[in-house]
């Protein structure tokens, strides 16, 4: 009891003494605290993103049992998110591992009846989806079996945010009818804000209805899934069970399912999506920054401890044990880390707010990025780790054999340890600089890729006229053609057209292809991107017409169906032959009429700039109905007021269409690269911090070395050494550390940069030019870090130096 009390009293005295010492050295304390604050703040802010997107389970009941099913192409080893209605039905009925399997499909709808029409994100869901997730309505009821039956009266569920914003949180909203896409629907419930499925911006949910015709279209993929595992069933067991179902479907339906398996992942993994690798890379990068911060802190503590060797010797002579000296230095390290941790939490609070704002367009769960208890625990743990690990090592070095060693020997040992730390800093800075350089070069190359269209001076407006207005496809086509004719008459407009999915927007529809008079090879499934477009679209986008013609006013409903294909599809179906006049069928239905190829256009990189163009087939919107279309308008560079005039024409065409924001194709391209740009700028920022820390570290070691070697330098000067000799001596010391750091960093970069392979474009992970540039930057930084100490060394006078102790 007394021993424990004595220990606590001694610790308290150590902390009190450490606090007084820190107050007496405000410069040292400020530098150490600021360095720690930046390192811990940056790591805490990044951890908040990792926790929200990768680590924290979704806010649903028993989220570990929620899974997502996706198609898996065995030969290509890639997944596709959507299933066909027949495949969903078979998986739901034949599996033995799922408690339930639900489906959904998202779309935009127009809400009218208020002051202005609103465009809302809606999701059609099966009746069991809310129960599968374990969610209950905030108000009213969820969907029932009768709601999803074809022909039943339409019902709708509101999000809590829409209910509060549009209906002032009125509980009497239940049973009220609202108008969506021109059709009346009845409100039956309000879902809580925690539901937010599948996107936080989802405003309403509609009953998903699968018609008998849908159940005959086995390779029309439009449904996404979410299921719940039975209690006690593991993910591996469920994957094995569902793989057997996929094998049965491949045997039963070889024309559509041959070569297809199924991928089963947790909902948490699915929601993280492609961001997982990017966030892990950023987590590793910011971890490097923290290690460099800790190395600088250790270097500072080593210098401080080395300067106090005489104090430690006196205290040892007076009876202080080495354990007591270690406790004193460790207490000072913990105090520094605690103060730095508090400052780091303040920095992190600012950083988390900034990252959440930036990440809103990057991650579906960005709204969950918060400074919660888990993030605070991480910050405190990181602070404590820095204080103990990087405070104990300098303390151990400084107190080692204090009485047996001379002051000079102790100082030399500390200098050697600091040199090792700085070498490690340079190596880590090299890795971050190499990663930032590779990503910068990749982004530059992507920005100069030919997308297959001319993006300059093209504006796009996404509109969705109410479907209830039209009874035939011809009426839909006539609506767009009349609107486009008015837009083409606007002064400054050069060309205008409409398309279903904008290239590089992330929206894509696919279809199976059957070629007339061609026998498919075993396991061959021809697929292409599917688009609706109309006359004028290709010229508005600057897509070259290589052969044949564009759509024209004769391509209407009831006339022979026509299709325009890109060069990739023409080469896939008729390699080395003329595609004009050939016929293909889009989709699996053998009753679907053949479409004749009337034009061949250049290839467009529709999915990503980093991916080669896919085969594409375009049909005329006079012959096929698609409610949501995007107007594409090319205008003169000097034209003024074009956007306002286009919006006015849209309003005149249909007052119930929400006025769409204008988006340039340059903006679309920029948005398609946002993940790569986000990763690049984050790595550039971390690399800049790392380079600065390396420069500070080199400066600190060389400056301390010059001070410690003042007597030696004086002797050299007294013996005839000139200024250039002294400068060469100091620079050589710093450049040896830099060279060793670059060498170790180069080896580490060759291994670690492979993690970036999937994020690089037309540049290899070991690109010699990038690695050479990173090395050159660090050499220059090292020279700058050595310059001031070298100049100070050249001013040493022999008489003063020889009296130096």
Tab-separated table of N, CA and C in Angstrom, residues 55-131:
chain	number	residue	atom	x	y	z
A	55	UNK	N	-15.207	0.784	-41.533
A	55	UNK	CA	-15.221	0.026	-40.281
A	55	UNK	C	-16.584	-0.025	-39.602
A	56	UNK	N	-17.349	1.056	-39.669
A	56	UNK	CA	-18.614	1.102	-38.937
A	56	UNK	C	-19.701	0.357	-39.705
A	57	UNK	N	-20.365	-0.614	-39.076
A	57	UNK	CA	-21.427	-1.343	-39.772
A	57	UNK	C	-22.596	-0.415	-40.100
A	58	UNK	N	-23.340	-0.696	-41.175
A	58	UNK	CA	-24.520	0.123	-41.483
A	58	UNK	C	-25.512	0.106	-40.322
A	59	UNK	N	-26.278	1.180	-40.219
A	59	UNK	CA	-27.183	1.350	-39.067
A	59	UNK	C	-28.487	0.591	-39.266
A	60	UNK	N	-28.355	-0.718	-39.512
A	60	UNK	CA	-29.534	-1.571	-39.640
A	60	UNK	C	-29.456	-2.692	-38.617
A	61	UNK	N	-30.533	-3.395	-38.441
A	61	UNK	CA	-30.594	-4.465	-37.457
A	61	UNK	C	-29.646	-5.600	-37.839
A	62	UNK	N	-28.774	-5.990	-36.890
A	62	UNK	CA	-27.838	-7.107	-37.095
A	62	UNK	C	-27.168	-7.002	-38.463
A	63	UNK	N	-26.404	-5.929	-38.702
A	63	UNK	CA	-25.884	-5.652	-40.054
A	63	UNK	C	-24.902	-6.695	-40.559
A	64	UNK	N	-24.300	-7.475	-39.673
A	64	UNK	CA	-23.349	-8.477	-40.111
A	64	UNK	C	-23.968	-9.570	-40.959
A	65	UNK	N	-25.295	-9.714	-40.891
A	65	UNK	CA	-25.971	-10.769	-41.663
A	65	UNK	C	-26.536	-10.245	-42.980
A	66	UNK	N	-26.344	-8.963	-43.272
A	66	UNK	CA	-26.863	-8.397	-44.517
A	66	UNK	C	-25.836	-8.584	-45.638
A	67	UNK	N	-26.298	-9.102	-46.766
A	67	UNK	CA	-25.409	-9.398	-47.881
A	67	UNK	C	-25.997	-8.855	-49.182
A	68	UNK	N	-25.149	-8.766	-50.193
A	68	UNK	CA	-25.548	-8.325	-51.529
A	68	UNK	C	-25.114	-9.390	-52.526
A	69	UNK	N	-26.017	-9.744	-53.439
A	69	UNK	CA	-25.723	-10.694	-54.509
A	69	UNK	C	-25.456	-9.935	-55.803
A	70	UNK	N	-24.408	-10.331	-56.522
A	70	UNK	CA	-24.077	-9.728	-57.810
A	70	UNK	C	-23.709	-10.829	-58.801
A	71	UNK	N	-23.981	-10.553	-60.077
A	71	UNK	CA	-23.524	-11.482	-61.108
A	71	UNK	C	-22.004	-11.500	-61.149
A	72	UNK	N	-21.462	-12.685	-61.445
A	72	UNK	CA	-20.006	-12.816	-61.555
A	72	UNK	C	-19.680	-13.554	-62.847
A	73	UNK	N	-18.948	-12.883	-63.742
A	73	UNK	CA	-18.542	-13.492	-64.998
A	73	UNK	C	-17.280	-14.313	-64.751
A	74	UNK	N	-17.399	-15.631	-64.886
A	74	UNK	CA	-16.316	-16.532	-64.507
A	74	UNK	C	-15.079	-16.332	-65.381
A	75	UNK	N	-15.264	-16.136	-66.664
A	75	UNK	CA	-14.123	-16.022	-67.560
A	75	UNK	C	-13.409	-14.681	-67.396
A	76	UNK	N	-14.186	-13.597	-67.317
A	76	UNK	CA	-13.577	-12.266	-67.183
A	76	UNK	C	-13.189	-11.930	-65.747
A	77	UNK	N	-13.708	-12.725	-64.790
A	77	UNK	CA	-13.453	-12.492	-63.367
A	77	UNK	C	-13.854	-11.083	-62.943
A	78	UNK	N	-15.054	-10.693	-63.284
A	78	UNK	CA	-15.559	-9.385	-62.890
A	78	UNK	C	-17.015	-9.515	-62.487
A	79	UNK	N	-17.471	-8.547	-61.709
A	79	UNK	CA	-18.843	-8.579	-61.215
A	79	UNK	C	-19.685	-7.516	-61.909
A	80	UNK	N	-20.984	-7.745	-61.919
A	80	UNK	CA	-21.964	-6.767	-62.391
A	80	UNK	C	-23.067	-6.712	-61.345
A	81	UNK	N	-23.460	-5.502	-60.949
A	81	UNK	CA	-24.319	-5.343	-59.792
A	81	UNK	C	-25.728	-5.896	-59.983
A	82	UNK	N	-26.284	-5.785	-61.168
A	82	UNK	CA	-27.707	-6.023	-61.353
A	82	UNK	C	-28.014	-7.454	-61.787
A	83	UNK	N	-29.169	-7.943	-61.334
A	83	UNK	CA	-29.701	-9.239	-61.728
A	83	UNK	C	-30.949	-9.032	-62.582
A	84	UNK	N	-31.293	-10.043	-63.344
A	84	UNK	CA	-32.571	-10.026	-64.060
A	84	UNK	C	-33.671	-10.488	-63.107
A	85	UNK	N	-34.923	-10.174	-63.450
A	85	UNK	CA	-36.041	-10.576	-62.602
A	85	UNK	C	-36.141	-12.093	-62.475
A	86	UNK	N	-35.996	-12.886	-63.564
A	86	UNK	CA	-36.061	-14.343	-63.403
A	86	UNK	C	-34.939	-14.896	-62.525
A	87	UNK	N	-33.729	-14.363	-62.667
A	87	UNK	CA	-32.629	-14.837	-61.832
A	87	UNK	C	-32.888	-14.528	-60.366
A	88	UNK	N	-33.389	-13.330	-60.077
A	88	UNK	CA	-33.730	-12.992	-58.694
A	88	UNK	C	-34.748	-13.981	-58.132
A	89	UNK	N	-35.789	-14.265	-58.895
A	89	UNK	CA	-36.826	-15.193	-58.441
A	89	UNK	C	-36.231	-16.574	-58.152
A	90	UNK	N	-35.348	-17.052	-59.033
A	90	UNK	CA	-34.755	-18.374	-58.829
A	90	UNK	C	-33.824	-18.390	-57.627
A	91	UNK	N	-33.017	-17.363	-57.463
A	91	UNK	CA	-32.130	-17.305	-56.299
A	91	UNK	C	-32.945	-17.258	-55.000
A	92	UNK	N	-34.024	-16.492	-55.005
A	92	UNK	CA	-34.855	-16.373	-53.805
A	92	UNK	C	-35.523	-17.705	-53.446
A	93	UNK	N	-35.919	-18.473	-54.455
A	93	UNK	CA	-36.659	-19.703	-54.195
A	93	UNK	C	-35.760	-20.913	-53.971
A	94	UNK	N	-34.583	-20.941	-54.586
A	94	UNK	CA	-33.754	-22.136	-54.541
A	94	UNK	C	-32.689	-22.124	-53.450
A	95	UNK	N	-32.364	-20.956	-52.882
A	95	UNK	CA	-31.278	-20.923	-51.904
A	95	UNK	C	-31.724	-21.536	-50.581
A	96	UNK	N	-30.749	-21.974	-49.790
A	96	UNK	CA	-31.017	-22.535	-48.463
A	96	UNK	C	-30.288	-21.776	-47.353
A	97	UNK	N	-29.689	-20.630	-47.702
A	97	UNK	CA	-28.874	-19.908	-46.720
A	97	UNK	C	-29.418	-18.537	-46.361
A	98	UNK	N	-30.405	-18.027	-47.116
A	98	UNK	CA	-30.913	-16.682	-46.883
A	98	UNK	C	-32.262	-16.720	-46.193
A	99	UNK	N	-32.383	-15.873	-45.196
A	99	UNK	CA	-33.674	-15.714	-44.525
A	99	UNK	C	-34.652	-14.971	-45.412
A	100	UNK	N	-34.139	-13.998	-46.157
A	100	UNK	CA	-34.952	-13.249	-47.116
A	100	UNK	C	-34.037	-12.635	-48.158
A	101	UNK	N	-34.594	-12.340	-49.321
A	101	UNK	CA	-33.865	-11.678	-50.397
A	101	UNK	C	-34.781	-10.625	-50.996
A	102	UNK	N	-34.335	-9.370	-50.976
A	102	UNK	CA	-35.133	-8.241	-51.472
A	102	UNK	C	-34.415	-7.588	-52.645
A	103	UNK	N	-35.178	-6.836	-53.440
A	103	UNK	CA	-34.604	-6.154	-54.606
A	103	UNK	C	-35.073	-4.708	-54.651
A	104	UNK	N	-34.340	-3.902	-55.406
A	104	UNK	CA	-34.690	-2.485	-55.551
A	104	UNK	C	-34.104	-1.958	-56.846
A	105	UNK	N	-34.621	-0.814	-57.293
A	105	UNK	CA	-34.128	-0.122	-58.494
A	105	UNK	C	-34.427	1.356	-58.331
A	106	UNK	N	-33.435	2.202	-58.580
A	106	UNK	CA	-33.574	3.644	-58.364
A	106	UNK	C	-33.860	4.383	-59.662
A	107	UNK	N	-34.520	5.522	-59.546
A	107	UNK	CA	-34.857	6.352	-60.704
A	107	UNK	C	-35.185	7.750	-60.195
A	108	UNK	N	-35.264	8.694	-61.120
A	108	UNK	CA	-35.684	10.047	-60.787
A	108	UNK	C	-37.161	10.212	-61.118
A	109	UNK	N	-37.902	10.890	-60.256
A	109	UNK	CA	-39.315	11.179	-60.508
A	109	UNK	C	-39.548	12.669	-60.289
A	110	UNK	N	-40.661	13.151	-60.832
A	110	UNK	CA	-41.019	14.565	-60.703
A	110	UNK	C	-42.235	14.702	-59.804
A	111	UNK	N	-42.083	15.491	-58.750
A	111	UNK	CA	-43.186	15.785	-57.831
A	111	UNK	C	-43.783	17.131	-58.218
A	112	UNK	N	-45.080	17.123	-58.506
A	112	UNK	CA	-45.765	18.366	-58.862
A	112	UNK	C	-46.911	18.599	-57.880
A	113	UNK	N	-47.474	19.818	-57.986
A	113	UNK	CA	-48.569	20.179	-57.085
A	113	UNK	C	-48.192	21.307	-56.152
A	114	UNK	N	-46.885	21.608	-56.039
A	114	UNK	CA	-46.436	22.716	-55.212
A	114	UNK	C	-46.198	23.951	-56.053
A	115	UNK	N	-45.414	24.870	-55.513
A	115	UNK	CA	-45.116	26.096	-56.251
A	115	UNK	C	-44.300	25.796	-57.509
A	116	UNK	N	-43.329	24.906	-57.380
A	116	UNK	CA	-42.483	24.526	-58.503
A	116	UNK	C	-42.346	23.008	-58.520
A	117	UNK	N	-42.272	22.401	-59.698
A	117	UNK	CA	-42.029	20.956	-59.761
A	117	UNK	C	-40.652	20.629	-59.201
A	118	UNK	N	-40.537	19.452	-58.583
A	118	UNK	CA	-39.270	19.031	-57.991
A	118	UNK	C	-38.846	17.697	-58.586
A	119	UNK	N	-37.563	17.559	-58.853
A	119	UNK	CA	-36.997	16.290	-59.295
A	119	UNK	C	-36.426	15.580	-58.073
A	120	UNK	N	-36.904	14.368	-57.793
A	120	UNK	CA	-36.536	13.639	-56.581
A	120	UNK	C	-35.941	12.281	-56.934
A	121	UNK	N	-35.000	11.836	-56.113
A	121	UNK	CA	-34.466	10.488	-56.268
A	121	UNK	C	-35.413	9.515	-55.579
A	122	UNK	N	-35.929	8.559	-56.338
A	122	UNK	CA	-36.843	7.563	-55.776
A	122	UNK	C	-36.231	6.182	-55.939
A	123	UNK	N	-36.658	5.263	-55.092
A	123	UNK	CA	-36.214	3.877	-55.191
A	123	UNK	C	-37.427	2.976	-55.099
A	124	UNK	N	-37.609	2.155	-56.112
A	124	UNK	CA	-38.669	1.148	-56.083
A	124	UNK	C	-38.134	-0.068	-55.335
A	125	UNK	N	-38.849	-0.522	-54.313
A	125	UNK	CA	-38.366	-1.608	-53.453
A	125	UNK	C	-39.407	-2.714	-53.375
A	126	UNK	N	-38.944	-3.927	-53.194
A	126	UNK	CA	-39.865	-5.047	-52.981
A	126	UNK	C	-40.494	-4.919	-51.605
A	127	UNK	N	-41.606	-5.605	-51.400
A	127	UNK	CA	-42.377	-5.442	-50.165
A	127	UNK	C	-41.597	-5.867	-48.932
A	128	UNK	N	-40.604	-6.747	-49.114
A	128	UNK	CA	-39.870	-7.274	-47.956
A	128	UNK	C	-38.548	-6.558	-47.698
A	129	UNK	N	-38.249	-5.477	-48.423
A	129	UNK	CA	-36.925	-4.868	-48.271
A	129	UNK	C	-36.744	-4.234	-46.890
A	130	UNK	N	-37.718	-3.472	-46.426
A	130	UNK	CA	-37.579	-2.827	-45.111
A	130	UNK	C	-37.434	-3.874	-44.010
A	131	UNK	N	-38.211	-4.956	-44.092
A	131	UNK	CA	-38.115	-6.016	-43.091
A	131	UNK	C	-36.764	-6.720	-43.169
